[in-house]
Structures are given as C-alpha cells and as structure tokens.
Coordinates of C-alpha atoms and ligand atoms in Angstrom, one line a residue:
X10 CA 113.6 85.4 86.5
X11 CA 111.0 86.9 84.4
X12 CA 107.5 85.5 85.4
X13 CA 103.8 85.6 83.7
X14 CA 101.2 85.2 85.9
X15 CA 98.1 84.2 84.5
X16 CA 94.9 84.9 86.3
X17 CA 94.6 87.6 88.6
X18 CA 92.3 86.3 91.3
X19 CA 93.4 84.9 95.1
X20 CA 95.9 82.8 93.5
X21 CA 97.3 84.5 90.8
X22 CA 97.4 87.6 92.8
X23 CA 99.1 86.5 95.7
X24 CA 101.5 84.3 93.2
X25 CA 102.5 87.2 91.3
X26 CA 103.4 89.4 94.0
X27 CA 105.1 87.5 96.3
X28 CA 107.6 86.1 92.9
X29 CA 108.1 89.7 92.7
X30 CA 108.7 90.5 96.5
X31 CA 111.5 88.0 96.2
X32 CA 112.8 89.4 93.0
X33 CA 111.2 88.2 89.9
X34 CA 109.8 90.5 86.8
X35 CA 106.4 89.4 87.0
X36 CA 103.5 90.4 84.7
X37 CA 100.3 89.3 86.0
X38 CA 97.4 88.8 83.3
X39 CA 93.6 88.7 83.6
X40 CA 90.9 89.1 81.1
X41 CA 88.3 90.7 83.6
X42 CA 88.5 94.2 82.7
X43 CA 87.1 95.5 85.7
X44 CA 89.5 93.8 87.8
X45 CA 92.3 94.9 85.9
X46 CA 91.3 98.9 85.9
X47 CA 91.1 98.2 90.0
X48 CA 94.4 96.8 90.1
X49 CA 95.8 99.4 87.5
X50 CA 94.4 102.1 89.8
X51 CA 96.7 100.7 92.4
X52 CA 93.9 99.0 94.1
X53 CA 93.4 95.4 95.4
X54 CA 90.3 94.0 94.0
X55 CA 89.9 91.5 97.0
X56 CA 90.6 91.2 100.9
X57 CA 94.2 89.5 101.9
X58 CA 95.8 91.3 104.7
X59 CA 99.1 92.7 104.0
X60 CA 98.4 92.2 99.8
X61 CA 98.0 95.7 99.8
X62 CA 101.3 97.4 100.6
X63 CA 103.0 94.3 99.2
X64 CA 101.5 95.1 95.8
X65 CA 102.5 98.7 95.9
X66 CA 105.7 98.0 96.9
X67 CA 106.8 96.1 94.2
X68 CA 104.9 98.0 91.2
X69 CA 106.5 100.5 93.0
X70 CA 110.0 98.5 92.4
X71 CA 108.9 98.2 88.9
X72 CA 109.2 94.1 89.5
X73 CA 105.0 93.7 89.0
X74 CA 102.9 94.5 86.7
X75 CA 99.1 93.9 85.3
X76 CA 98.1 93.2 81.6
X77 CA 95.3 91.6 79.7
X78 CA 97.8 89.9 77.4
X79 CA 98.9 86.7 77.9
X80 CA 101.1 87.2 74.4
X81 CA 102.6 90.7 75.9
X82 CA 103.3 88.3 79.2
X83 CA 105.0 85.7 77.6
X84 CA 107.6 87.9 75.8
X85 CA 111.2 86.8 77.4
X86 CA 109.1 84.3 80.4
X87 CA 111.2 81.7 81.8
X88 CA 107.8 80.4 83.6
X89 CA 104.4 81.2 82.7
X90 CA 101.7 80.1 86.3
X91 CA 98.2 78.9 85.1
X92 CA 96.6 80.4 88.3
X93 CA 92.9 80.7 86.6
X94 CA 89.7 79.2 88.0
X95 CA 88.4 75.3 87.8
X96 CA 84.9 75.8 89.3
X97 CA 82.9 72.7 89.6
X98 CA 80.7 71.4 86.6
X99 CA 77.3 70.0 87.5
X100 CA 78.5 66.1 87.6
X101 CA 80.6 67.8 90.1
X102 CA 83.5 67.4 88.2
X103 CA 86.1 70.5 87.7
X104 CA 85.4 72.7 84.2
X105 CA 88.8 72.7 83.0
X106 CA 87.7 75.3 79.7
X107 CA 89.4 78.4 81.3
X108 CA 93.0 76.2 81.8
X109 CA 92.1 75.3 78.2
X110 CA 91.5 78.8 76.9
X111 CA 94.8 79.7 78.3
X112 CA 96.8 76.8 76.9
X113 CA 95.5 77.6 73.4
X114 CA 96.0 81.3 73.8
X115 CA 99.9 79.9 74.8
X116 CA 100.1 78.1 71.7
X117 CA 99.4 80.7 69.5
X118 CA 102.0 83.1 71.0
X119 CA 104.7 80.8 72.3
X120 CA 108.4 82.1 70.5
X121 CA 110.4 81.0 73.0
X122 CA 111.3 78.1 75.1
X123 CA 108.6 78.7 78.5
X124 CA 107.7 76.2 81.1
X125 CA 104.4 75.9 81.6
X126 CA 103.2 75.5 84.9
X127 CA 99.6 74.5 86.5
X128 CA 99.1 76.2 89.5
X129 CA 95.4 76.0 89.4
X130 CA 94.2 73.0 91.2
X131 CA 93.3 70.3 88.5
X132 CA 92.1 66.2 88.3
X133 CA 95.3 64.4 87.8
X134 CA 96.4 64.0 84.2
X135 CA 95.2 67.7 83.6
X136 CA 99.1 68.3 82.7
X137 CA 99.0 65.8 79.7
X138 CA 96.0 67.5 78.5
X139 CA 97.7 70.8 78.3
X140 CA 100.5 69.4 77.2
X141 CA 98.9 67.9 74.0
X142 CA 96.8 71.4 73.6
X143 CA 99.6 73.4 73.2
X144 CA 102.2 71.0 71.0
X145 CA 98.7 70.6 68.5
X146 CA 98.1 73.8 68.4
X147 CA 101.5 75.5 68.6
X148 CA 102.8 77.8 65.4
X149 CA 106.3 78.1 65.9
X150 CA 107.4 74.5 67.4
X151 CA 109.9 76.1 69.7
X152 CA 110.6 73.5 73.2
X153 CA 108.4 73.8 76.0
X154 CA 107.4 72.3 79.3
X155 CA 104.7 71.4 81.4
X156 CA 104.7 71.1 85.4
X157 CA 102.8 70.9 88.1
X158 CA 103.0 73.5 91.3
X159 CA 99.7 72.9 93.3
X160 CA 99.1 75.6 95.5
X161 CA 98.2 75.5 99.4
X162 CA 97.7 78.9 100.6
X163 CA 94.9 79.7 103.0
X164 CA 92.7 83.0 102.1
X165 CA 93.1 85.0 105.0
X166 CA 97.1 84.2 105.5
X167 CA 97.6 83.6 102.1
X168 CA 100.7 86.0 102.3
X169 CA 102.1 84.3 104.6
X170 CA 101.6 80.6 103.9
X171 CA 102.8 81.5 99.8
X172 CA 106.1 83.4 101.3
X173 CA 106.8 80.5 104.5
X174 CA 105.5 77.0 102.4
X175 CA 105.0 74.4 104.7
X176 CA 106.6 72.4 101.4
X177 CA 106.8 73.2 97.8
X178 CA 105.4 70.5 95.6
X179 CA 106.9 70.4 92.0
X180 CA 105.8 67.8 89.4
X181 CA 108.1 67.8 86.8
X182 CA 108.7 65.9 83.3
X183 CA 112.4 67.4 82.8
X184 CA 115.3 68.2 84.6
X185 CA 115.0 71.6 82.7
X186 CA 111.8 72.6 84.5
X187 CA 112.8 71.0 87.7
X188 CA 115.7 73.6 87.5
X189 CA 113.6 76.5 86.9
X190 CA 111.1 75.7 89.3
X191 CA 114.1 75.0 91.8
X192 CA 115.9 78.5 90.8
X193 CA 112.2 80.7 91.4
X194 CA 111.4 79.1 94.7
X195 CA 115.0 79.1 95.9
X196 CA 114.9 82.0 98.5
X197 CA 111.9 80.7 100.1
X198 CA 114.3 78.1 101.3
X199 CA 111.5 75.3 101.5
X200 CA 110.9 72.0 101.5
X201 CA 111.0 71.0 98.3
X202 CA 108.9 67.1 97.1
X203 CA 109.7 66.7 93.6
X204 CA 107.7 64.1 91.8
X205 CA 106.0 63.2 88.6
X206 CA 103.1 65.6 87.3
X207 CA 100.5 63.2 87.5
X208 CA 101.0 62.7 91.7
X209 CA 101.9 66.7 92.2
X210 CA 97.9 66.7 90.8
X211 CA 97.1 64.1 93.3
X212 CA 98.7 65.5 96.5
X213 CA 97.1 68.7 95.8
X214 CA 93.2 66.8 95.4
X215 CA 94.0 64.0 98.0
X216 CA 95.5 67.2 100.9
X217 CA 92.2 69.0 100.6
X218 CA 90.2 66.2 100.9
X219 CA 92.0 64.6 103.8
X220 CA 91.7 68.0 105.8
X221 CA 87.9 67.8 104.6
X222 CA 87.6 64.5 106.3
X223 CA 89.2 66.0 109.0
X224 CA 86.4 68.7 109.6
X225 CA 83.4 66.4 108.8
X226 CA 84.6 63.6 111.0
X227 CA 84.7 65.9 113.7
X228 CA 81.6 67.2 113.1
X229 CA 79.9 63.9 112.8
X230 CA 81.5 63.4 116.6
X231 CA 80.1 67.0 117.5
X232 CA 76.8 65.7 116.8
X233 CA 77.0 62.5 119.1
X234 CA 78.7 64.8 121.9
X235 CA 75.3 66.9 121.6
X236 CA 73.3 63.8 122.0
X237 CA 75.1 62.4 125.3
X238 CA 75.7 65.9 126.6
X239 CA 79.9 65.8 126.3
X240 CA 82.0 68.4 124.9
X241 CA 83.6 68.5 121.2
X242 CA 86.4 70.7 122.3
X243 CA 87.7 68.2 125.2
X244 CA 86.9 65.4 122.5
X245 CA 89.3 67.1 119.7
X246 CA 91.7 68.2 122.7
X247 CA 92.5 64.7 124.2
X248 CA 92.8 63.4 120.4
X249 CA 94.8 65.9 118.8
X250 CA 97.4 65.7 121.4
X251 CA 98.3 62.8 119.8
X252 CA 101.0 63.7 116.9
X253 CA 99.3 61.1 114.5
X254 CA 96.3 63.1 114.6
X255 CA 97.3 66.5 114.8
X256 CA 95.0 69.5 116.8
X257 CA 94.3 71.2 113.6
X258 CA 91.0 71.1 111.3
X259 CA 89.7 69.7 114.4
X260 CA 87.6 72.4 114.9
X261 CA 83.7 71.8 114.8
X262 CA 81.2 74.0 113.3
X263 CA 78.9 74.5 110.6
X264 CA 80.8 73.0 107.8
X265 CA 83.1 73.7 105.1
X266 CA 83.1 76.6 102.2
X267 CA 84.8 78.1 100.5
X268 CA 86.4 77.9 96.8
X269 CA 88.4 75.0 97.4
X270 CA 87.0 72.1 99.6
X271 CA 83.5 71.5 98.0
X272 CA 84.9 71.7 94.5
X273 CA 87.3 69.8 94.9
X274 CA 86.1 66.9 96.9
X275 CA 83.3 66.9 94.1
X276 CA 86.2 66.7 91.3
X277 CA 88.2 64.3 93.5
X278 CA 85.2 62.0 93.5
X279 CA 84.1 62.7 90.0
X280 CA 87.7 61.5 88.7
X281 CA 88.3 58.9 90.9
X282 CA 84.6 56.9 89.3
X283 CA 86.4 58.1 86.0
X284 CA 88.6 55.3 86.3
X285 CA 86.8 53.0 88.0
X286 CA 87.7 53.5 91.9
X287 CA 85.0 53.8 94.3
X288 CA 85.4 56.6 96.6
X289 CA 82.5 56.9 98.9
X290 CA 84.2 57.8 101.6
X291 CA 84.3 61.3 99.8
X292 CA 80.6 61.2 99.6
X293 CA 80.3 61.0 103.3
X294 CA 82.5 63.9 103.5
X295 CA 80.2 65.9 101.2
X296 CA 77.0 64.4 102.7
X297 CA 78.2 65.2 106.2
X298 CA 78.6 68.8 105.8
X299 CA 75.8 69.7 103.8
X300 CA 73.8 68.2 106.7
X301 CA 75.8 69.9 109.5
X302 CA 73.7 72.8 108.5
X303 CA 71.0 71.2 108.4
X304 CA 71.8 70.2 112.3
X305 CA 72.7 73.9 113.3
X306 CA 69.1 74.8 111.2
X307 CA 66.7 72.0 113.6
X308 CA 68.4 73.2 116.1
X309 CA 67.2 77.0 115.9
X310 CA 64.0 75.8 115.1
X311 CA 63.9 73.6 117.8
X312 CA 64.8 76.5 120.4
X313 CA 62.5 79.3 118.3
X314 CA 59.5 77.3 117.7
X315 CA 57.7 78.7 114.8
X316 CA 60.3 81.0 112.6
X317 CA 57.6 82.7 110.3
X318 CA 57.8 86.5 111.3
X319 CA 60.2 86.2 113.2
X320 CA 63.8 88.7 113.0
X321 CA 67.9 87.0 113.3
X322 CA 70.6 88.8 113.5
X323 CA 73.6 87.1 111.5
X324 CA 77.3 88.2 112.7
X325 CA 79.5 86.8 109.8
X326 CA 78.7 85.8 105.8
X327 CA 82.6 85.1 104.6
X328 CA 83.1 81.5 104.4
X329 CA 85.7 81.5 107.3
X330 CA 87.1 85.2 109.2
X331 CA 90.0 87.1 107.5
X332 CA 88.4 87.3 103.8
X333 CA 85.7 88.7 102.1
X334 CA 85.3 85.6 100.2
X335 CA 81.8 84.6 99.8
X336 CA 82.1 81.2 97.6
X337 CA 80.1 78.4 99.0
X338 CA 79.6 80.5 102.2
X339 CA 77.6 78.0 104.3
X340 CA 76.3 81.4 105.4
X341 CA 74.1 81.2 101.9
X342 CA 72.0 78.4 102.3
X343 CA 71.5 78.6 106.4
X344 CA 70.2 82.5 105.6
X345 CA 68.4 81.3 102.5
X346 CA 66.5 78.4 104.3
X347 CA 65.6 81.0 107.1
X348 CA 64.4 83.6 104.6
X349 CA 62.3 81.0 102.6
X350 CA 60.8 80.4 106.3
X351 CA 59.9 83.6 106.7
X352 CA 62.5 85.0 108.8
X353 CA 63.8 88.5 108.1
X354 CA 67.5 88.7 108.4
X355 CA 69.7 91.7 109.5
X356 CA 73.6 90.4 108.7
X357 CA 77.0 92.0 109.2
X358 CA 79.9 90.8 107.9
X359 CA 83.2 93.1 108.5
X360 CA 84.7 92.5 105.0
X361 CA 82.4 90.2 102.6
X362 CA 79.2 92.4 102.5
X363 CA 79.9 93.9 98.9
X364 CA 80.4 90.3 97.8
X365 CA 77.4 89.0 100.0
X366 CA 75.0 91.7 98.5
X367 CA 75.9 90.1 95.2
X368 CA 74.4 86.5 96.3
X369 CA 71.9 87.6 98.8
X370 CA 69.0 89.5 98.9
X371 CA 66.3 90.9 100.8
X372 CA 68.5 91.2 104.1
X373 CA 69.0 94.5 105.9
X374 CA 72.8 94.5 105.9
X375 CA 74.1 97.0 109.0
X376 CA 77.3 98.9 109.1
X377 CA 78.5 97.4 112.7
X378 CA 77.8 93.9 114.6
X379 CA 75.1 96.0 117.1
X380 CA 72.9 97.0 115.2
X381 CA 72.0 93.1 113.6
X382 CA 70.7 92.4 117.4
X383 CA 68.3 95.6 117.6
X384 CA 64.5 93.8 118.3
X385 CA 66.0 90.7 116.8
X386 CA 64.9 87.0 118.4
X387 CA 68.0 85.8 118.3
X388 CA 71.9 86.2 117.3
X389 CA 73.7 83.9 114.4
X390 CA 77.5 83.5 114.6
X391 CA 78.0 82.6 111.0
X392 CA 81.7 83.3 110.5
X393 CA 84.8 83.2 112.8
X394 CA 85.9 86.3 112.5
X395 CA 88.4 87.3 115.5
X396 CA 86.5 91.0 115.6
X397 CA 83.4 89.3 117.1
X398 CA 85.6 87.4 119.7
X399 CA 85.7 90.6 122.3
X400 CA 82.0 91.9 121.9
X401 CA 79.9 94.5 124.4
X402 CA 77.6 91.5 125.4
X403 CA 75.7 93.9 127.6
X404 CA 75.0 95.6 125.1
X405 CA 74.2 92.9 123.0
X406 CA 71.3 91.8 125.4
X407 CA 69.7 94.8 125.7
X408 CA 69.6 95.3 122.0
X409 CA 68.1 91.6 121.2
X410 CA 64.7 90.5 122.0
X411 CA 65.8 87.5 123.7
X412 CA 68.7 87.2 124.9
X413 CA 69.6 83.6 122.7
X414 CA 72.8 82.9 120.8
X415 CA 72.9 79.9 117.8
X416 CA 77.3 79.8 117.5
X417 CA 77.7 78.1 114.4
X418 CA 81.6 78.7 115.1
X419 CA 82.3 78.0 118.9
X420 CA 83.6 81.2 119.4
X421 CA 82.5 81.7 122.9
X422 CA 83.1 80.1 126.5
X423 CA 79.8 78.4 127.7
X424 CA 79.9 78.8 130.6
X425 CA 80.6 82.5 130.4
X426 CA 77.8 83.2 128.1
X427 CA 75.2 81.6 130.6
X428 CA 76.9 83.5 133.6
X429 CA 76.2 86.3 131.2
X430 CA 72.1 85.7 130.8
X431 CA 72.2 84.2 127.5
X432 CA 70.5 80.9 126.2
X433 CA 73.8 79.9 124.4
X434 CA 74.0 77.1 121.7
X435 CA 76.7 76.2 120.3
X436 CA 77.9 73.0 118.4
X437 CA 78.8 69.7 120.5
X438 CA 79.2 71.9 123.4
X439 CA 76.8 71.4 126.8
X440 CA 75.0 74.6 127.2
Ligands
LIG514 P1 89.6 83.4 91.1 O1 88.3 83.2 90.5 O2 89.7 84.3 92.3 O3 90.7 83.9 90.1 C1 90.8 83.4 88.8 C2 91.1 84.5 87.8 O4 91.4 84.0 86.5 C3 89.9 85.5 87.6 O5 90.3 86.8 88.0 C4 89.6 85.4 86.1 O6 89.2 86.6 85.6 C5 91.0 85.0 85.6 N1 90.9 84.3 84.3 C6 90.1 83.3 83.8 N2 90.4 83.0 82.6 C7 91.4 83.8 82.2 C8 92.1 83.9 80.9 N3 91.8 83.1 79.9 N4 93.0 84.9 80.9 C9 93.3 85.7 81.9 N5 92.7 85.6 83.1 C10 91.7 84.6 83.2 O7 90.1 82.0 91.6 P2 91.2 81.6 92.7 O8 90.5 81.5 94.0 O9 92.4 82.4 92.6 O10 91.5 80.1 92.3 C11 92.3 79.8 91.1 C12 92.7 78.4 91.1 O11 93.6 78.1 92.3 C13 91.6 77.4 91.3 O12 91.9 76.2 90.6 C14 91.6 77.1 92.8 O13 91.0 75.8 93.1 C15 93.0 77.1 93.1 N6 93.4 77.4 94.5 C16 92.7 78.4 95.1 C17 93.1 78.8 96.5 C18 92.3 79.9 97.2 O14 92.6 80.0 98.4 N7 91.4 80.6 96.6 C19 94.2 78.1 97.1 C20 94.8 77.1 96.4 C21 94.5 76.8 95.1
LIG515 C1 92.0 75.5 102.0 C2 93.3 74.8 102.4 O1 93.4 75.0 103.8 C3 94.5 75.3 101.7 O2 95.6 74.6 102.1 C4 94.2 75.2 100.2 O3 95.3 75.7 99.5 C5 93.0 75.9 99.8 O4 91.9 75.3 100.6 C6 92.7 75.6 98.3 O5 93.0 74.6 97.8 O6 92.1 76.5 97.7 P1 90.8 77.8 102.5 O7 89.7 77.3 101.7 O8 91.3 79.2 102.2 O9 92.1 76.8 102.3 O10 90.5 77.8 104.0 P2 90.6 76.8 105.3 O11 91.2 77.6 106.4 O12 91.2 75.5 104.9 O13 89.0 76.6 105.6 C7 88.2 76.0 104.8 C8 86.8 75.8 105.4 O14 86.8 74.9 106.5 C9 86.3 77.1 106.0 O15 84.9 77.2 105.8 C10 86.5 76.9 107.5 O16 85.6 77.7 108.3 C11 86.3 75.4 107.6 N1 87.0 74.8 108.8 C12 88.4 74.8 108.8 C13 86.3 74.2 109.8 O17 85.1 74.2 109.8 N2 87.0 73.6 110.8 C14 88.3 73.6 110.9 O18 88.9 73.0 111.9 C15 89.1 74.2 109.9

C-alpha cells in the first residue's frame, strides 16, 4: 500500500516507519524545516529506543521517505494519516487549526480517491468536520473517505506498542475504508474494534482519561496512606490483584505529564460541557494531580525548613523515564516553584536536557546523576528513569550535604535507604 504520513513528530514518526517496516511505501510529511533537514540527514529528531535503526532500515529499503509536501505525498496514496498536533486551547479545549490546515491543503491536491484518516487524537465529531472541509473545499470532486484510527502508543515503547497493538481501533463510514484500514494493519495480526467514527473519537478521549483516573485516584489514596502511616504499594498490590482492577497505572507519584493526559482530559471535559454533560469527575482528575505536586512540594518544605539559599539536586526532568519528552513535565512547575523560592537547582536528566534547557532556566544542568548531589541539601527523584534505579548511594552521601532523598517516583526500597543513612521520603510510603 502506498502511505502519506502527515506530521513527523512521536506519532507520525513512529506511524510512518513501522507501515514501512511491515511493507508499505510511506512518505512522511512535516512542515518544520529543521526537523525535516535532521531526518533527511538520517537523524532522528527525538528519543524512541529502537526508532533509530528502524528508520534507517527502511529508507535504506527505499519503503520511507521525508517531504514537506503533503501534495508530493498524496500522489498514488491509498491512505493518507493526520498524525499532527491538537495542543490544548486556553478554555482547555483541543486547537484543532493544524488538523484543519492539513484538511484544506488535502483538498486542494486531492486527484484521486484517498482515505483520510485521523490519527491525531481529536473531540468526537472532529471526523465530520474534516469531512465537510475537504468536500467544500475540494477542486476536482474525485471520492474520498474519512476514518478514525486513534492512536495508543506509549513514548518510551512506542515501537513496540505501534508494531504489537493491544487492539486496533478503526472508525469507519464505508466498507471501502474499513477494507483499507483492514488490508494496512493486516500483518500486525491484531485485534481489530471496528465502529462508527464518532465512538473511535470517544474510545481514544474516554481510555486516557480512565487511565488518568487511574493515577490520580491512587494518588489521592497515597496521600491518606501518608497520613495513617500505611503503605501505597501494599494498598495498589492487594487491589490490583483483582482482575477488575488491574495492577497497572497504579503506580503513585507526582502526577501525570506528558503530551497526552492533561490535554486531553482538558479537551474531554471541554467537549463533554459542549453538549451539555457534566463531567466533574474529570475535574477531580485534573485538580488532583496539579495538587499532588503541591503535596510532594509541603512536604520538602516541611523536611527543609526555610528553602531560600538553599541547593537541590534534581535526578530526572522527562515527563516519565525512556524519552526526552519534556511536555507538561511535572518536573517544570516543582523546579519552577523551588526556583521562585530561592533554591538553586543542579538537574540531570539522561535524555531530555536539550529539551529541558528550552523551558528551564537558570539551573546548572550536570553531565552525570553525581554531580547534581555535590554540596546540595537534598536529592529530587523527578523522573523514573531505570538508569537511576542501581545508583553508587555511598557515593551519593558523601557528595550531598545531608544525606535526604524527596522520591517523587518510588523508585527505592525504604527500608534500604534508611539502612543506608538516608532521611528517605517518598510518596504514601512509611519512611
Ligand atoms: P508532535 O508535536 O511531536 O508532532 C506533530 C508534528 O506535526 C510536528 O512535527 C509538526 O511540525 C507537524 N505538523 C503540524 N502541522 C503540520 C502541517 N500542516 N503539515 C505537516 N506537518 C505538520 O506531536 P505528537 O506527540 O506526535 O502528537 C500528535 C498527535 O497524536 C496529537 O494529537 C497527540 O495527542 C496524539 N498522540 C500522541 C501520542 C504520544 O505519545 N505523543 C500518543 C497517541 C496519540
Ligand atoms: C499515554 C497512554 O498510556 C497511551 O496509551 C496514549 O497513546 C498516550 O498517552 C497518548 O494518547 O498520547 P504516555 O503519555 O506516553 O502514554 O505515557 P504513560 O506511560 O501513559 O504515562 C503518562 C504519565 O502518567 C507519565 O507522567 C507517567 O509518569 C504517569 N504515570 C503513569 C503515573 O504517574 N503512574 C502510573 O501508574 C502510570
């Protein structure tokens, strides 16, 4: 099948390649031109492990390419993907004028029959917009389609979850583009749900959300098992075991980032008061993790006394370990709250701190996780990154002030820490 990608950024990218890994013609398009000279150069403008040799293996195989075209792209495409961004609007809901800018750059070089497919995650009844876009402003009034394909790769494993799909979520209008879709996803040999475009919108919103829920609810219960003095872990063990809950997103911390989960609870929210539902259950999801930093925050206060002068080292600024993605880091507004305090901050971050200089300043960024402890007053764990799960903690005490650990990820046993000499927090866990 012959494939345009459209959109060249943790979606698009890892869209585009992996249709070619399993034997597609792909063209993948993006309008940032210094993106495209980094991926033209043979370079991968972000961090995805195994993206990389993937890429290069399949220009190699002359199955992918990279273009600034969206007309050169749709020459001959049985499926075009809208993979471009929907970042939030102020209301909080999603600004739809790149999916836009796409469908009318479609309609003006559309020659062939294409099915048009929104990958990018949308508010439900985004599909009928771009729908009506394209047949207004269409010259050549040739057949197309529109479907819905919401995406649910993680960064991080986003190789892997794209190439082994938990399910494949198609919404469809036609039995033409059910085919198609059918015919690219074929070897992947997944679960297919076929339904309507409008719910293919929903599942995508109401998934995120529900795993959203997941994480604040369990933070909420973190905070109570700080309060009586029992242990989140043990909590999320004994309830996860049972197979209507599930063990995963159960994992406490300091909240949720990211490009995905604050956007699009806001958009889910935003949409559902569009049409008259009350949703406030989302609220509480939002409200609940903007305080959980809030919680981690009073509680290095607490521990530190007055912060003014004082130095931190952070370990971790990605919004979760395995990507250099910096988007709604909860690392930004913990650091920035600590700066406006008065602390000085030295942070290292094993992939994200090009991306991290970009949002925040005035920290001394070091080139290994030692040297953010030398003379500090305390450590930050920020980010659960697996590299800062085997550390030289000996080290680590000699190098620090005092020896005292804030874990903002529950990386770390405990009990092991204290047998170790530290004054270890972490969250919902008895010290
Ligand atoms: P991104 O910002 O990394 O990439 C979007 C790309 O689109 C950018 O490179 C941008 O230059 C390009 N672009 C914008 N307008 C364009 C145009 N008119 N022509 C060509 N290129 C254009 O965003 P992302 O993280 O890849 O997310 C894209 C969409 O996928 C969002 O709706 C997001 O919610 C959704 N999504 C993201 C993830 C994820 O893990 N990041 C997972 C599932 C779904
Ligand atoms: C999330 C979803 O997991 C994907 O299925 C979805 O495709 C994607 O959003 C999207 O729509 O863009 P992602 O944001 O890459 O993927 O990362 P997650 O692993 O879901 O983590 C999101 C945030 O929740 C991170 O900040 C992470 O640290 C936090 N988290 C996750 C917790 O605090 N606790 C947990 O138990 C799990």
């Amino acid at each position: 099948m012959k494939i345009a990608v459209i959109g060249a950024g943790y979606v698009g990218l890892v869209t585009g390649t992996c249709f070619a890994e399993i034997g597609n013609d792909v063209i993948c398009v993006d309008n940032d031109p210094k993106k495209l000279a980094v991926l033209k150069k043979g370079e991968v403008p972000i961090y995805e492990p195994g993206l990389d040799e993937l890429i290069k293996k399949n220009v190699r195989a002359k199955r992918l390419q990279f273009s600034s075209s969206i007309k050169t792209a749709l020459k001959g495409a049985d499926a075009l993907f809208i993979c471009v961004n929907t970042p939030p609007k102020k209301d909080g809901g999603a600004d739809l004028s790149y999916v836009e800018n796409v469908a009318q750059e479609i309609a003006e070089n559309l020659s062939d029959y294409c099915l048009i497919v929104e990958k990018s995650t949308v508010p439900v009844q985004t599909g009928e917009r771009v729908y009506d876009t394209i047949k207004k402003n269409h010259k050549k009034g040739c057949p197309f389609d529109v479907a819905s394909n919401p995406e649910f790769l993680r960064e991080g494993s986003a190789v892997q979850d794209f190439l082994k799909p938990d399910r494949i979520v198609i919404g469809v209008s036609s039995a033409r583009a059910e085919k198609i879709l059918r015919k690219i996803y074929a070897p992947l040999k997944a679960k297919m749900v076929v339904t309507d475009i409008k719910s293919a919108e929903l599942i995508k919103h109401a998934s995120n959300s529900f795993l959203a829920t997941k994480i604040s609810f369990i933070n909420n219960v973190a905070r109570v098992c700080d309060a009586v003095g029992a242990d989140i872990e043990q909590v999320a063990k004994g309830m996860g075991l049972d197979p209507r809950i599930g063990p995963s997103f159960l994992s406490a911390g300091i909240g949720f980032g990211g490009f995905c989960f604050p956007k699009d609870l806001a958009a889910f929210l935003h949409m559902a008061n569009s049409v008259g539902q009350d949703f406030s259950l989302l609220q509480s999801v939002l409200d609940i993790n903007d305080t959980q930093k809030d919680f981690y925050l009073q509680r290095i206060e607490k521990v530190l006394w007055n912060l003014r002068g004082k130095t931190l080292g952070v370990l971790g600024l990605a919004f979760k370990g395995n990507t250099d993605d910096m988007r709604f880091a909860p690392s930004i507004e913990i650091i920035k709250h600590l700066q406006k305090e008065g602390v000085k901050i030295q942070a290292y971050d094993p992939a994200a701190m090009v991306r991290a200089k970009e949002v925040l300043k005035g920290i001394t960024y070091t080139t290994n996780p030692y040297d953010v402890c030398k003379k500090a007053d305390a450590l930050l764990i920020l980010t659960d990154w697996d590299d800062f799960k085997d550390l030289n903690w000996e080290k680590i005490k000699k190098l620090l002030i005092q020896p005292i650990i804030f874990d903002g990820r529950n990386l770390y046993d405990p009990k092991k820490m204290k047998k170790l000499g530290f004054d270890y927090y972490s969250i919902g866990r008895a010290t």
